[in-house]
Amino acid sequence: MKVNFFLSQRGLKPFELAAVVGNPQGVEILFPVTSHIPSYDDWSINGTMKLVESKKFKKKMNRNSAEYFS
C-alpha cells in the first residue's frame, strides 16, 4: 500500500501524514487517539499543522527518507 510505505519510509504517524498533505479534518479525527509526542512544543491540532510546515520538520522527513533508502 502506498500509504503504509509513505508512513514507514518517513517514520510518520497517521495524523502527521494527514497534516503533511494539508488535511486538518484528518488531523482532528486522528488527534484524540494519538499518543502525545514529547518533542511537539504545541500539542494541538493547529500546532501540528504549523509544525509540519516548519523547516525543522521537513528536514527530519528528508533525513528519515535518506536513512530508509540507504
mmCIF file of C-alpha atoms in Angstrom, residues 3-62:
data_model
loop_
_atom_site.group_PDB
_atom_site.id
_atom_site.type_symbol
_atom_site.label_atom_id
_atom_site.label_comp_id
_atom_site.label_asym_id
_atom_site.label_seq_id
_atom_site.Cartn_x
_atom_site.Cartn_y
_atom_site.Cartn_z
ATOM 1 C CA VAL A 3 0.185 4.993 2.466
ATOM 2 C CA ASN A 4 1.922 2.342 4.596
ATOM 3 C CA PHE A 5 5.078 2.758 2.514
ATOM 4 C CA PHE A 6 4.973 6.529 2.987
ATOM 5 C CA LEU A 7 4.412 6.207 6.726
ATOM 6 C CA SER A 8 7.199 3.699 7.271
ATOM 7 C CA GLN A 9 9.521 5.457 4.839
ATOM 8 C CA ARG A 10 9.326 8.732 6.697
ATOM 9 C CA GLY A 11 8.534 7.472 10.189
ATOM 10 C CA LEU A 12 5.275 9.424 10.305
ATOM 11 C CA LYS A 13 2.238 8.715 12.408
ATOM 12 C CA PRO A 14 -1.098 8.755 10.534
ATOM 13 C CA PHE A 15 -2.126 12.123 11.994
ATOM 14 C CA GLU A 16 1.212 13.598 10.849
ATOM 15 C CA LEU A 17 0.584 12.329 7.329
ATOM 16 C CA ALA A 18 -2.840 13.991 7.386
ATOM 17 C CA ALA A 19 -1.147 17.251 8.390
ATOM 18 C CA VAL A 20 1.593 16.900 5.756
ATOM 19 C CA VAL A 21 -0.986 16.558 2.979
ATOM 20 C CA GLY A 22 -2.944 19.533 4.355
ATOM 21 C CA ASN A 23 -5.936 17.684 5.792
ATOM 22 C CA PRO A 24 -6.876 19.391 9.081
ATOM 23 C CA GLN A 25 -10.084 17.343 9.310
ATOM 24 C CA GLY A 26 -7.997 14.163 9.249
ATOM 25 C CA VAL A 27 -5.738 15.543 11.965
ATOM 26 C CA GLU A 28 -8.808 16.459 14.018
ATOM 27 C CA ILE A 29 -10.207 12.915 13.726
ATOM 28 C CA LEU A 30 -6.913 11.159 14.493
ATOM 29 C CA PHE A 31 -5.609 13.547 17.160
ATOM 30 C CA PRO A 32 -7.655 12.214 20.129
ATOM 31 C CA VAL A 33 -6.411 8.649 19.537
ATOM 32 C CA THR A 34 -2.760 9.639 19.046
ATOM 33 C CA SER A 35 -0.325 9.468 21.955
ATOM 34 C CA HIS A 36 1.315 12.742 22.916
ATOM 35 C CA ILE A 37 4.678 13.277 21.244
ATOM 36 C CA PRO A 38 7.032 14.980 23.736
ATOM 37 C CA SER A 39 9.033 16.744 21.014
ATOM 38 C CA TYR A 40 5.933 18.699 19.929
ATOM 39 C CA ASP A 41 6.016 22.082 21.667
ATOM 40 C CA ASP A 42 2.386 22.862 20.788
ATOM 41 C CA TRP A 43 0.424 19.624 21.211
ATOM 42 C CA SER A 44 -2.724 20.716 19.418
ATOM 43 C CA ILE A 45 -4.312 20.360 16.002
ATOM 44 C CA ASN A 46 -3.202 23.846 14.949
ATOM 45 C CA GLY A 47 0.243 23.268 16.444
ATOM 46 C CA THR A 48 0.618 20.086 14.411
ATOM 47 C CA MET A 49 -0.482 21.807 11.209
ATOM 48 C CA LYS A 50 2.096 24.563 11.820
ATOM 49 C CA LEU A 51 4.847 22.132 12.780
ATOM 50 C CA VAL A 52 4.676 20.113 9.551
ATOM 51 C CA GLU A 53 5.279 23.335 7.613
ATOM 52 C CA SER A 54 8.433 24.129 9.595
ATOM 53 C CA LYS A 55 11.939 23.734 8.206
ATOM 54 C CA LYS A 56 12.832 21.546 11.189
ATOM 55 C CA PHE A 57 10.065 19.039 10.424
ATOM 56 C CA LYS A 58 10.808 18.980 6.689
ATOM 57 C CA LYS A 59 14.488 18.370 7.442
ATOM 58 C CA LYS A 60 13.502 15.455 9.709
ATOM 59 C CA MET A 61 11.335 13.964 6.946
ATOM 60 C CA ASN A 62 14.155 14.234 4.415
#
